[in-house]
Coordinates of C-alpha atoms and ligand atoms in Angstrom, one line a residue:
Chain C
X1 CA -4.7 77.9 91.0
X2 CA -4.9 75.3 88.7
X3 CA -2.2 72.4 87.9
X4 CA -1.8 70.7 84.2
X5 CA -4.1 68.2 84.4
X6 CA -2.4 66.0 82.3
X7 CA 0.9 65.8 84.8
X8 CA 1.1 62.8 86.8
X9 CA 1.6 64.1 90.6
X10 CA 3.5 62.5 93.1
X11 CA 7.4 62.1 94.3
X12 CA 9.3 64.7 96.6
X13 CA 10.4 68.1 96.8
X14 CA 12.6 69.9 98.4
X15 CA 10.1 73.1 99.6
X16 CA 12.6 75.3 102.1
X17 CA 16.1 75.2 104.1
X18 CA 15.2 74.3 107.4
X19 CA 16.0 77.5 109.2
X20 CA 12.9 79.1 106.7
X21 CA 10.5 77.4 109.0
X22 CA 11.5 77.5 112.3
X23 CA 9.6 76.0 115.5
X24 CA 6.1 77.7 115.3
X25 CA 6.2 78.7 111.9
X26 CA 4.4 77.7 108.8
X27 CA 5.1 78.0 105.1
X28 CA 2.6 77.2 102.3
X29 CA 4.0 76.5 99.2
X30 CA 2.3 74.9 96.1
X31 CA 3.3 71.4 94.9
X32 CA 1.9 69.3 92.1
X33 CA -0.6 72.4 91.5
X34 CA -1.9 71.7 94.9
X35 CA -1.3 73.9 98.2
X36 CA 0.3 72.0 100.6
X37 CA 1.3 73.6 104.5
X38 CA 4.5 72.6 106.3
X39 CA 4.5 72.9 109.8
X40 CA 7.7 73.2 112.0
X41 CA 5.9 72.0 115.2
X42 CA 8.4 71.9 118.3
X43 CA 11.0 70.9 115.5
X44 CA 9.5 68.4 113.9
X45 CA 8.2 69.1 110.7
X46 CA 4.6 68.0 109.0
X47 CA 2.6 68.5 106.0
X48 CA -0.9 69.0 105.4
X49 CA -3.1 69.7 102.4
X50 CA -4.3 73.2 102.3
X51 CA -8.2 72.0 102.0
X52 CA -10.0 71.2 105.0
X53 CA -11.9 67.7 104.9
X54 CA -14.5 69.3 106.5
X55 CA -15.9 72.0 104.0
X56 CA -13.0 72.9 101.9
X57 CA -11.6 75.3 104.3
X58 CA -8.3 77.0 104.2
X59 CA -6.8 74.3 106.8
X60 CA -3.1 75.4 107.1
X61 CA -4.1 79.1 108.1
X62 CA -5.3 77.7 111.2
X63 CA -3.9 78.2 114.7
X64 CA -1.9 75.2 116.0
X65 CA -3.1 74.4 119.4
X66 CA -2.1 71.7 122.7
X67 CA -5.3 69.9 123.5
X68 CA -6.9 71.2 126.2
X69 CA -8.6 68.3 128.5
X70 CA -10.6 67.8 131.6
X71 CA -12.1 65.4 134.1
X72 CA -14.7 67.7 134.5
X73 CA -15.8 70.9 135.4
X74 CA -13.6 73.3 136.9
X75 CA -10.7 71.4 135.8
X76 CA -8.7 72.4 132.5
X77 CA -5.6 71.5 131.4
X78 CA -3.5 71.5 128.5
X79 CA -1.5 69.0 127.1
X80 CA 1.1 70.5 124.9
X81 CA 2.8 67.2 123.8
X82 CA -0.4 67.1 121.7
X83 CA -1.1 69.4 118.7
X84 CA -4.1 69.6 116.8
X85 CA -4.2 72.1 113.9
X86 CA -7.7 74.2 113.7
X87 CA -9.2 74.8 110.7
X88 CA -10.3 78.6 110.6
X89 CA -13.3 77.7 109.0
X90 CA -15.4 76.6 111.7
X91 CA -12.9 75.6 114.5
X92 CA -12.2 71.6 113.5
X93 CA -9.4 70.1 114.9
X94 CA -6.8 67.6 113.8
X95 CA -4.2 65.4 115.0
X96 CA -0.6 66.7 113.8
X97 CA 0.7 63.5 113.8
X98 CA -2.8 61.5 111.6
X99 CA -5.0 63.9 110.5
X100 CA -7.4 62.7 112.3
X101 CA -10.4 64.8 112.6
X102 CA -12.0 64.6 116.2
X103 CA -15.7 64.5 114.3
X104 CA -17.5 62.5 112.0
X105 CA -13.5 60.7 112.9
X106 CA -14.5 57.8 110.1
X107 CA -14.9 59.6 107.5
X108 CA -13.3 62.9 108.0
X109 CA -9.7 63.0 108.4
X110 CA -6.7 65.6 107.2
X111 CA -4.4 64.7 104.3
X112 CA -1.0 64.7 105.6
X113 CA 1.5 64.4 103.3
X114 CA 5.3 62.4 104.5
X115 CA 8.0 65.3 105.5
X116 CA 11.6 64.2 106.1
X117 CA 14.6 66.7 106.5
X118 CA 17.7 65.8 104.5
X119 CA 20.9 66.9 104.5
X120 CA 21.8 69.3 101.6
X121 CA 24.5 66.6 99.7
X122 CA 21.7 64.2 99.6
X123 CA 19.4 67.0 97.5
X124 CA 22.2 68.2 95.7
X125 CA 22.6 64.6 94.5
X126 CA 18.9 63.8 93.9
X127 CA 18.0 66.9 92.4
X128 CA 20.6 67.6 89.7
X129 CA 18.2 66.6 86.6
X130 CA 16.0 70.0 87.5
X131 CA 18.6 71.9 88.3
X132 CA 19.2 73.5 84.9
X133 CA 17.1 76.6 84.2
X134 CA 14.2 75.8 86.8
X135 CA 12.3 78.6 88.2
X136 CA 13.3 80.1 91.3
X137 CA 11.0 80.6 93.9
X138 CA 9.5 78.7 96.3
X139 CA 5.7 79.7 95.9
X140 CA 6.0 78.9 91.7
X141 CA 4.9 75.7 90.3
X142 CA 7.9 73.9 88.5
X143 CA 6.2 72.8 86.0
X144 CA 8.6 69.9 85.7
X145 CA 8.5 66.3 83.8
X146 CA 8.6 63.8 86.8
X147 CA 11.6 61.7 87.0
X148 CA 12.2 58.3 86.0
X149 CA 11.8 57.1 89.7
X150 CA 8.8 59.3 89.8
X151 CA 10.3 61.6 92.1
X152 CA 9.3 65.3 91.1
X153 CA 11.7 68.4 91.6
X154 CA 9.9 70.8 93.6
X155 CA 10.2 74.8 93.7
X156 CA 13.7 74.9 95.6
X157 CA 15.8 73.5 92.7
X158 CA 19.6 72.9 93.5
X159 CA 20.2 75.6 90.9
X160 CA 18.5 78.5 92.1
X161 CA 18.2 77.2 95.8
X162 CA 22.2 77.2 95.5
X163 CA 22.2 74.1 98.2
X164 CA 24.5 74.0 100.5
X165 CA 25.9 70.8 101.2
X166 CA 26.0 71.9 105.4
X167 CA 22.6 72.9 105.4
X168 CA 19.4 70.7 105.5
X169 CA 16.1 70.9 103.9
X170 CA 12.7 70.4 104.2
X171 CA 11.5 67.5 101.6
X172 CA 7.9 67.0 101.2
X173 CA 6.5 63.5 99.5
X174 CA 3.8 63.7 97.5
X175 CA 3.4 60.6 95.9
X176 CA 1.0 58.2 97.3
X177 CA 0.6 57.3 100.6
X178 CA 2.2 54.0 101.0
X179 CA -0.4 50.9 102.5
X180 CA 0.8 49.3 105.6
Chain F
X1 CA -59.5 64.8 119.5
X2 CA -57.4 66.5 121.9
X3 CA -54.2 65.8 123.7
X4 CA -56.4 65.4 126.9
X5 CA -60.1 65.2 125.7
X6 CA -60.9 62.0 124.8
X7 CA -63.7 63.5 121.9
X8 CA -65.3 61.1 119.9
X9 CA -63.5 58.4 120.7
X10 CA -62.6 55.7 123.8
X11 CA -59.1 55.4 125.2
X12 CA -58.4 51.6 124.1
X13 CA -59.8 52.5 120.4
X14 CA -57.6 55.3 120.8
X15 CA -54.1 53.5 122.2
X16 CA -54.6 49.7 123.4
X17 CA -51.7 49.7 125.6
X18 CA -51.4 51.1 128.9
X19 CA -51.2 55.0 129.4
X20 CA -48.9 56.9 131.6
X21 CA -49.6 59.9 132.0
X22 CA -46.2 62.1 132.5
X23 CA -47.9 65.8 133.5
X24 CA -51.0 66.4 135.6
X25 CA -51.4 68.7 137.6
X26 CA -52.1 69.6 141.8
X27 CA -53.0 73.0 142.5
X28 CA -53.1 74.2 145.9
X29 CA -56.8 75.5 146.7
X30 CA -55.7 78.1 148.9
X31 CA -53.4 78.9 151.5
X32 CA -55.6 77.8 154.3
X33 CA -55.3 74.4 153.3
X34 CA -51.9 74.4 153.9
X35 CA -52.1 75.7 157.2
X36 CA -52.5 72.2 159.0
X37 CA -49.4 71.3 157.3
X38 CA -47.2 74.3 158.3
X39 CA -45.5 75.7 161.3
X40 CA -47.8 77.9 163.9
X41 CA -45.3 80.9 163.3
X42 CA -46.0 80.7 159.2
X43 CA -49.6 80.7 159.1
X44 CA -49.8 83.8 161.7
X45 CA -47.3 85.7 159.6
X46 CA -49.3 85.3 156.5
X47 CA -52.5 86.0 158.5
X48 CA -51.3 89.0 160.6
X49 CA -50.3 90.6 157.0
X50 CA -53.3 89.3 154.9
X51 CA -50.7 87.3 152.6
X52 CA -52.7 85.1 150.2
X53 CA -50.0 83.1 148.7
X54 CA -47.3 83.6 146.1
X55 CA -47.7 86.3 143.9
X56 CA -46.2 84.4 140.9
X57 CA -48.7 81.6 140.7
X58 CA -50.9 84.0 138.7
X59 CA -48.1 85.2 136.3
X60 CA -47.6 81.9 135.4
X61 CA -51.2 80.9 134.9
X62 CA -53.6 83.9 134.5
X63 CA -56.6 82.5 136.1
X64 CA -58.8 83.3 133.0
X65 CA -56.1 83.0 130.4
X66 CA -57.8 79.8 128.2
X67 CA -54.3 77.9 128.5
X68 CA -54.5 78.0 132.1
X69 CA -57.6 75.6 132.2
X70 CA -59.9 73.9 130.2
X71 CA -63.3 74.8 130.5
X72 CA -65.2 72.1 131.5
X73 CA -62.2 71.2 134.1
X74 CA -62.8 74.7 135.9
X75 CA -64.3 74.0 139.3
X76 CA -67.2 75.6 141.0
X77 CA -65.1 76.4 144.2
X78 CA -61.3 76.7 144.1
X79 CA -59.0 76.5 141.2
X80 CA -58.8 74.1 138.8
X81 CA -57.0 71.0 139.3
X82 CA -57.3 71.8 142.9
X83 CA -59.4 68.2 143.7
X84 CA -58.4 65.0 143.5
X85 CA -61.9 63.5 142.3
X86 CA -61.6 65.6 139.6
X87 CA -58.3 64.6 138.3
X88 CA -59.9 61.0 138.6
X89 CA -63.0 61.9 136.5
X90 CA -61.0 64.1 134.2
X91 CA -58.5 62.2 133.6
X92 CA -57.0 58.9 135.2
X93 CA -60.6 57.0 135.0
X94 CA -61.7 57.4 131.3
X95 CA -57.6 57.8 130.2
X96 CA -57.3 54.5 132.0
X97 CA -54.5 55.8 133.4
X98 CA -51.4 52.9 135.1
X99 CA -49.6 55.9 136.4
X100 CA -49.7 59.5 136.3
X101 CA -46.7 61.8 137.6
X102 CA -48.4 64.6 139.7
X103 CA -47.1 68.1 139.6
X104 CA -48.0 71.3 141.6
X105 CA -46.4 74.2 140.9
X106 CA -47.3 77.2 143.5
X107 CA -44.9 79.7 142.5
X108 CA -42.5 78.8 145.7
X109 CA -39.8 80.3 144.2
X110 CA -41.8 84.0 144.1
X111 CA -41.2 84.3 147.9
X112 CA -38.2 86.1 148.5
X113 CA -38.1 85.2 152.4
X114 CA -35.5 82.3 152.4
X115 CA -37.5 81.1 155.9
X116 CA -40.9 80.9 155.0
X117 CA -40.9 79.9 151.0
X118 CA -38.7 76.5 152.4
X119 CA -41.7 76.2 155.3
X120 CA -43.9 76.5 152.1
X121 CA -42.0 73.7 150.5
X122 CA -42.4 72.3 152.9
X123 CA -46.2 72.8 153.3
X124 CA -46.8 71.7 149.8
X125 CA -44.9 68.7 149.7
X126 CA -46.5 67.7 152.9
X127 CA -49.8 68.4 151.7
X128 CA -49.0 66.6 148.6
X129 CA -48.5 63.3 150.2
X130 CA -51.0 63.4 152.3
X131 CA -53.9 64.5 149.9
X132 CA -53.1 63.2 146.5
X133 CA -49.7 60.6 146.6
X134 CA -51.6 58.6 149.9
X135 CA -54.9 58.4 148.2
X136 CA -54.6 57.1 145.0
X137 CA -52.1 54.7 144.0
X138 CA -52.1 55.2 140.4
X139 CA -50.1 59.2 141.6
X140 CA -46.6 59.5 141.6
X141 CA -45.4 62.9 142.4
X142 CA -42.8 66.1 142.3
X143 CA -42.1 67.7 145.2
X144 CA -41.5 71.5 145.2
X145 CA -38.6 73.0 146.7
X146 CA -37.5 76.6 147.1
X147 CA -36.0 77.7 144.0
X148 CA -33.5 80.7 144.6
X149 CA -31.5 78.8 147.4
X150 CA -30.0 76.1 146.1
X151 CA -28.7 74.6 149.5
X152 CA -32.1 75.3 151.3
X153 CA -34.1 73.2 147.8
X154 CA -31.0 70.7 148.5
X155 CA -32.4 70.3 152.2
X156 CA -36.0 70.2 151.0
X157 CA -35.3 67.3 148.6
X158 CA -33.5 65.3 151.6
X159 CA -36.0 65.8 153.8
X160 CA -38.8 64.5 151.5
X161 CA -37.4 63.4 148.8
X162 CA -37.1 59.6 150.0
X163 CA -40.5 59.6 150.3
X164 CA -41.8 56.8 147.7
X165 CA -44.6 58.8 146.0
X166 CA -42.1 60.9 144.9
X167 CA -40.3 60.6 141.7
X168 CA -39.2 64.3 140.8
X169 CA -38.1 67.6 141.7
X170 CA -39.5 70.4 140.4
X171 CA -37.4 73.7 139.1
X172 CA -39.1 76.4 137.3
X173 CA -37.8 77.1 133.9
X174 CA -37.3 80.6 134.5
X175 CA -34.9 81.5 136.9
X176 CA -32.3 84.7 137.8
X177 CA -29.7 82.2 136.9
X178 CA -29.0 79.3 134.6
X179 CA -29.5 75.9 136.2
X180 CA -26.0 74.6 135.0
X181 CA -24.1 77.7 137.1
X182 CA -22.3 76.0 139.9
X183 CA -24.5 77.4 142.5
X184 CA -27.0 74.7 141.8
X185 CA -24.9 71.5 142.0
X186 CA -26.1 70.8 145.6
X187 CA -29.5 70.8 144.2
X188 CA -28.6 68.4 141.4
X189 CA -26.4 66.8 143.9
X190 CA -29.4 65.7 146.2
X191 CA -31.7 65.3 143.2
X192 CA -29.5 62.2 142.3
X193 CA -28.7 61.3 145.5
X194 CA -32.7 60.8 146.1
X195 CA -32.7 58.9 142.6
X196 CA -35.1 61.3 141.6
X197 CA -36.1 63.1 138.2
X198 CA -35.8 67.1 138.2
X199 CA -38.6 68.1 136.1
X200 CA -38.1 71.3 134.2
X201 CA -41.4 73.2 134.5
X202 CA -43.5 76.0 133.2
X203 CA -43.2 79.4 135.3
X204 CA -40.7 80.5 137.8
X205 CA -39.8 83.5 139.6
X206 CA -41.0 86.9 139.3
X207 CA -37.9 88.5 138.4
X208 CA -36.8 85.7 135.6
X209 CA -38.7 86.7 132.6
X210 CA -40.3 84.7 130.4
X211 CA -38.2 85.8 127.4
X212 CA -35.0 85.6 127.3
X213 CA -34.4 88.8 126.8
X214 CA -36.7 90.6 129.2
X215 CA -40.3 91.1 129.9
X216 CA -42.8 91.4 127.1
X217 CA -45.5 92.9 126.3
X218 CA -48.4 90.5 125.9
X219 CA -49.0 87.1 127.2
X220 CA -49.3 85.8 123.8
X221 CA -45.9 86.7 123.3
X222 CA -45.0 85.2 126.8
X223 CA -46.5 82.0 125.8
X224 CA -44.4 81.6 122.9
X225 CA -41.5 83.0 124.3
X226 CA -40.7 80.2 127.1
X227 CA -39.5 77.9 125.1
X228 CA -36.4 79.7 124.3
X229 CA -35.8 79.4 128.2
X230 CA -36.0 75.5 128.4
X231 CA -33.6 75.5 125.2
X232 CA -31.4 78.3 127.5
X233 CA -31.3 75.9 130.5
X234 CA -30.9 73.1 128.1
X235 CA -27.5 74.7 126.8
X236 CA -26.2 76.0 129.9
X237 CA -26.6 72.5 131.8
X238 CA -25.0 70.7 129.3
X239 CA -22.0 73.3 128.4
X240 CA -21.5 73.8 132.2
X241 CA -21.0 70.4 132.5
X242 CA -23.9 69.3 134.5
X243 CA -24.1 66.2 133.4
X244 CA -20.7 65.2 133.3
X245 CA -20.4 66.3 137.1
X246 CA -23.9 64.3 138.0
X247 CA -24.1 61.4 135.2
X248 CA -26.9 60.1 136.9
X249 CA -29.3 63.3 136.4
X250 CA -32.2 62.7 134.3
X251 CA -34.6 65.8 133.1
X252 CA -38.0 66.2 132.2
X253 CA -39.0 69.1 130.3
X254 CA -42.2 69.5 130.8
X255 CA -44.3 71.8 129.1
X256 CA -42.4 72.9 126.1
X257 CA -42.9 71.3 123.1
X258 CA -40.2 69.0 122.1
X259 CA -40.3 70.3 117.8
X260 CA -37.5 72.8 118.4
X261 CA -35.4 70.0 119.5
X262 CA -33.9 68.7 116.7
X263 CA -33.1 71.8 114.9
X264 CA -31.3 73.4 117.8
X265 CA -29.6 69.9 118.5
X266 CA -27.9 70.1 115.0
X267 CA -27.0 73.9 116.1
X268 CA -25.4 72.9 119.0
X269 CA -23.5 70.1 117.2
X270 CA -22.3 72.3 115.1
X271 CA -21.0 75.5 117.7
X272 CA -19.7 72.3 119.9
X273 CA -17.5 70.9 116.6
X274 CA -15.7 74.1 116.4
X275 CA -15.7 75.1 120.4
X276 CA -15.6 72.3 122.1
X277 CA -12.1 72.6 123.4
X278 CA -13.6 75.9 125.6
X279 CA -16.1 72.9 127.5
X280 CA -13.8 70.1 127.3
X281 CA -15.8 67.9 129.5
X282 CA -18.3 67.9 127.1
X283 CA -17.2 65.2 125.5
X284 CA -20.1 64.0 123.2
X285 CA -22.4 66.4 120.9
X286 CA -24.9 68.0 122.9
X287 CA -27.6 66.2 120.9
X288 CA -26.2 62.7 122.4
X289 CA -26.4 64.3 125.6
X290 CA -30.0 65.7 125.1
X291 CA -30.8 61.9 124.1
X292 CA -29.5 60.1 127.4
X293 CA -30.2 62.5 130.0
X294 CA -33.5 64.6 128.8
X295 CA -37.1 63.7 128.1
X296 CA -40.0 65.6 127.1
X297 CA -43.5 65.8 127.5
X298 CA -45.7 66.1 124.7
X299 CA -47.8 68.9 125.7
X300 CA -47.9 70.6 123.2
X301 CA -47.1 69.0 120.6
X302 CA -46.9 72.0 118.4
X303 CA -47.8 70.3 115.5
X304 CA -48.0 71.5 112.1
X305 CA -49.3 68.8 109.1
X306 CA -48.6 65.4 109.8
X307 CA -46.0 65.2 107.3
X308 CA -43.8 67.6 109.1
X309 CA -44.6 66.1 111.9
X310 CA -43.2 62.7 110.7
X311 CA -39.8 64.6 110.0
X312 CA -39.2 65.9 112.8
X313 CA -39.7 62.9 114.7
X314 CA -37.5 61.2 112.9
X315 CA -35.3 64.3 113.3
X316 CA -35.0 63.4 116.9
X317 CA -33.0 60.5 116.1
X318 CA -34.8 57.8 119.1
X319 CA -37.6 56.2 119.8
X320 CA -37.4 57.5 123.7
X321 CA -37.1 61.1 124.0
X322 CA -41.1 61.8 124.4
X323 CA -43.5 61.0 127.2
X324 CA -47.3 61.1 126.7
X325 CA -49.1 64.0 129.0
X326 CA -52.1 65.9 129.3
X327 CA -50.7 68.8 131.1
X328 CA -54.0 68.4 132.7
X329 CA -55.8 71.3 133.5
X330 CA -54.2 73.3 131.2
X331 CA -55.6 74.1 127.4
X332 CA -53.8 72.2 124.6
X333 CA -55.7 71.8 121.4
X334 CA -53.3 69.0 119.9
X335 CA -54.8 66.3 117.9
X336 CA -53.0 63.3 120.0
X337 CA -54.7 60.7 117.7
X338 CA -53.1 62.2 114.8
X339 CA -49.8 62.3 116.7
X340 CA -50.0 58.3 117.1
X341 CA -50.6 58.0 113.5
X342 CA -47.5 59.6 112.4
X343 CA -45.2 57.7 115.2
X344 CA -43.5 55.1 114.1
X345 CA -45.1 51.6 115.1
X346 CA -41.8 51.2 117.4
X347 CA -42.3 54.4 119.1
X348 CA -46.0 54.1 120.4
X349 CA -45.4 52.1 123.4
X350 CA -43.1 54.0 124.5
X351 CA -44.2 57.8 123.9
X352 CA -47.5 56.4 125.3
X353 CA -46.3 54.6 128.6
X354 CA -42.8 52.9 128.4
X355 CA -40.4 55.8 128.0
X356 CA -41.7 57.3 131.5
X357 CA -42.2 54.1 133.1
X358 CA -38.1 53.5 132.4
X359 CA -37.7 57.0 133.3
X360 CA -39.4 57.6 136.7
X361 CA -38.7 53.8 137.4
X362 CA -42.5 53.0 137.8
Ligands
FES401 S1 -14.1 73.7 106.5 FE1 -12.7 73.2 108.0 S2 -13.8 73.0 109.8 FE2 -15.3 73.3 108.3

């Protein structure tokens, strides 16, 4: 899959309703011509780039797991409060909540991109500018001319998406991460 | 110029510094020598059946095989390595040797009765002190202990092991089990307890064969084929979590090359990145773990052209993983002069004398 090269990237989109990815799911959808996962883990929802830091690996096909951990021999135990998505690749884990790879953990770490739920008035009110005549589903590139705030209308478009002001939505920022 | 003969050359032209020597060899001349040291009850059970000793001894070593001895070390009467004045003229006088760390192996662990093989032990160890550790200063020593009972090798080491001419425990590298299975942590257990080194060794019992997978055919094969059961034990110690149980535990592998190290280390990495969570008290790449808690002899060397030789050092990632040794009596045709050339001026001293010194705190 390849994006338009000469499109800037960056800004948020609305990928799914929240009820699409429900705890334990997963849906990869393509933003900014890049594939981007979004997790629902335990009801909270992240985002990771579907390239594995490692070797280039399909990341967001892999299994989410607790970490397992151990004083020792003969003692396991997991720890489900802590998630660690596996790249099916060759088994890497990282942190849900960083990215943070438990190898080479300097320079290998997971691009997570910012997910935040909002209600459906607040899309219907941001996204209104895309809503004419955008393509309609979720896996299609939008193609579209960023906004003036630089925010980007993603697949779900208030148009086709039909939002409904009760419902809430997955929104997934693209833009760049922002420096503490 | 061989790892042991010094050809054409003196020791201090050779290395200036001082010379420990981490693998020499005891043999046991024969089973009547042991008799002062054993039990009345053991030496008339191996004489009312005509038992001349362990059976494995010669699987290990066939007595003609050219590896088992040198030729100009093999003695008129009684097996090679089998006389303290000729380890000193062989070896620790024109080596100049500080220290050298004595083993014996006697195939202990090819006696199936759990009785007598831990009198044996207890035989050789005895036998050991009294004929070699007592009567020159420069020997430091392993004991032996019997192999396929853990708890009874456990006893062994606590009987003897406090003794302060020894410095190690043997285990043969072949075994009917792997060495990290829980079944051996007494053993380790008393190894550290003692605050000695268990020394990985050459041979083993009878039933573990010297591939690992089965018997072959020809002892050429056999020869080459150990290896892959040090790197075996290697694995299973560390993924069984040996070392994390007893953090203390040092190992010497003695006899097995140490040029397959690096290659498998990055092969281990590697399956531990991806399965680590399955041994989660491995909590380090195996390679770091080979590096803190293993050491190697370097006989053989196994070396191919200097320049691959120079790689693979550097491969192994310290300057204190290898431990000079001449394996003496047995057969190794490395070029231990070339060796020093390609070693890093840092790395010398200690392949030479300081890595075992730290090791077997001599
Ligand atoms: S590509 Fe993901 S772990 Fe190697």
């Amino acid at each position: 899959m390849t994006a338009p090269t000469e499109r800037p990237r960056g800004g948020k989109h609305v990928v799914a309703r929240t009820d699409e990815i429900p705890p334990g799911s997963r849906r990869i959808v393509e933003l900014d011509g890049r594939q981007i996962g979004i997790f629902n883990i335990d009801g909270e929802y992240v985002a990771f780039l579907h390239r594995c830091p490692h070797m280039s690996g399909p990341l967001c096909e892999g299994a989410v797991i607790g970490l397992v951990e151990s004083s020792g021999p003969g003692d396991v135990r997991l720890d489900e409060s802590r998630k660690f998505l596996t790249c099916p690749l060759h088994g890497w884990e990282f942190d849900v909540h960083t990215g943070q790879s438990y190898f080479d953990p300097k320079r290998v770490k997971a691009k997570r991109f910012p997910v935040e739920v909002r209600s459906g008035a607040d899309v219907a009110a941001d996204a209104p500018a895309a809503a004419p005549g955008a393509p309609g589903t979720p896996e299609a590139d939008t193609g579209a001319a960023p906004e003036a705030d630089g925010r980007v209308p993603g697949p779900y478009t208030a148009e086709t998406f039909e939002v409904v002001v009760e419902q809430d939505y997955v929104v997934v920022s693209t833009g760049r991460p922002r420096r503490k | 110029m061989t790892t042991a003969l010094l050809e054409n050359t003196t020791r201090t032209a050779l290395w200036s510094g001082s010379v420990i020597d981490a693998d020499v060899h005891a043999n046991v001349p024969s089973l009547e020598t042991l008799q002062k040291y054993q039990e009345r009850v053991w030496v008339q059970w191996a004489q009312e059946r005509g038992w001349a000793g362990p059976s494995g001894l010669k699987i290990a070593y066939p007595p003609n095989a050219p590896t088992t001895s040198r030729d100009e070390w093999r003695l008129d009467d009684g097996p090679p390595a089998s006389d303290l004045g000729a380890l000193q003229r062989h070896i620790l006088d024109p080596w100049q040797v500080e220290k050298a760390v004595l083993n014996c192996y006697y195939a202990i662990d090819s006696l199936r009765h759990p009785d007598w093989a831990a009198a044996l032990a207890r035989s050789v160890n005895d036998w050991l002190v009294a004929e070699w550790l007592d009567r020159d200063p420069r020997l430091v020593g392993s004991l032996v202990v019997p192999a396929r009972d853990p708890q009874a090798a456990a006893d062994e080491i606590d009987r003897i092991g406090g003794h302060p001419g020894f410095k190690q425990v043997m285990l043969p590298v072949r075994s009917e089990t792997l060495y990290g299975q829980r079944i051996w942590w007494p053993f380790f257990d008393a190894a550290v307890r003692n605050d000695l080194v268990v020394g990985m060794h050459w041979g083993g019992t009878p039933d573990g064969s010297p591939s690992t997978s089965g018997f072959p055919s020809w002892y050429v094969e056999e020869y080459a084929a150990e290896t892959q059961v040090y790197a075996a034990q290697v694995i299973s110690m560390i993924a069984e979590g040996v070392l994390r149980k007893f953090p203390e535990l040092r190992i010497s592998m003695l006899d097995c090359g140490f040029t397959w190290i690096p290659t498998w280390g990055w092969r281990m990495n590697k399956e531990w990145k991806g399965l680590r969570r399955e041994i989660p008290w491995v909590d380090r790449p195996p390679m770091d773990l080979v590096r803190e808690h293993f050491r190697f002899s370097v006989a053989p060397i196994d070396s191919g052209p200097p320049e691959h030789m120079a790689k693979i050092v550097e491969w192994l990632g310290t300057d204190d993983l290898l431990m000079f040794g001449t394996d003496y009596p047995h057969r190794h045709d490395d070029d231990i002069a070339e060796f020093l050339q390609v070693l890093p001026e840092t790395m010398r001293a200690n392949v030479m004398s300081e890595t075992a010194r730290r090791w077997y705190r001599l």
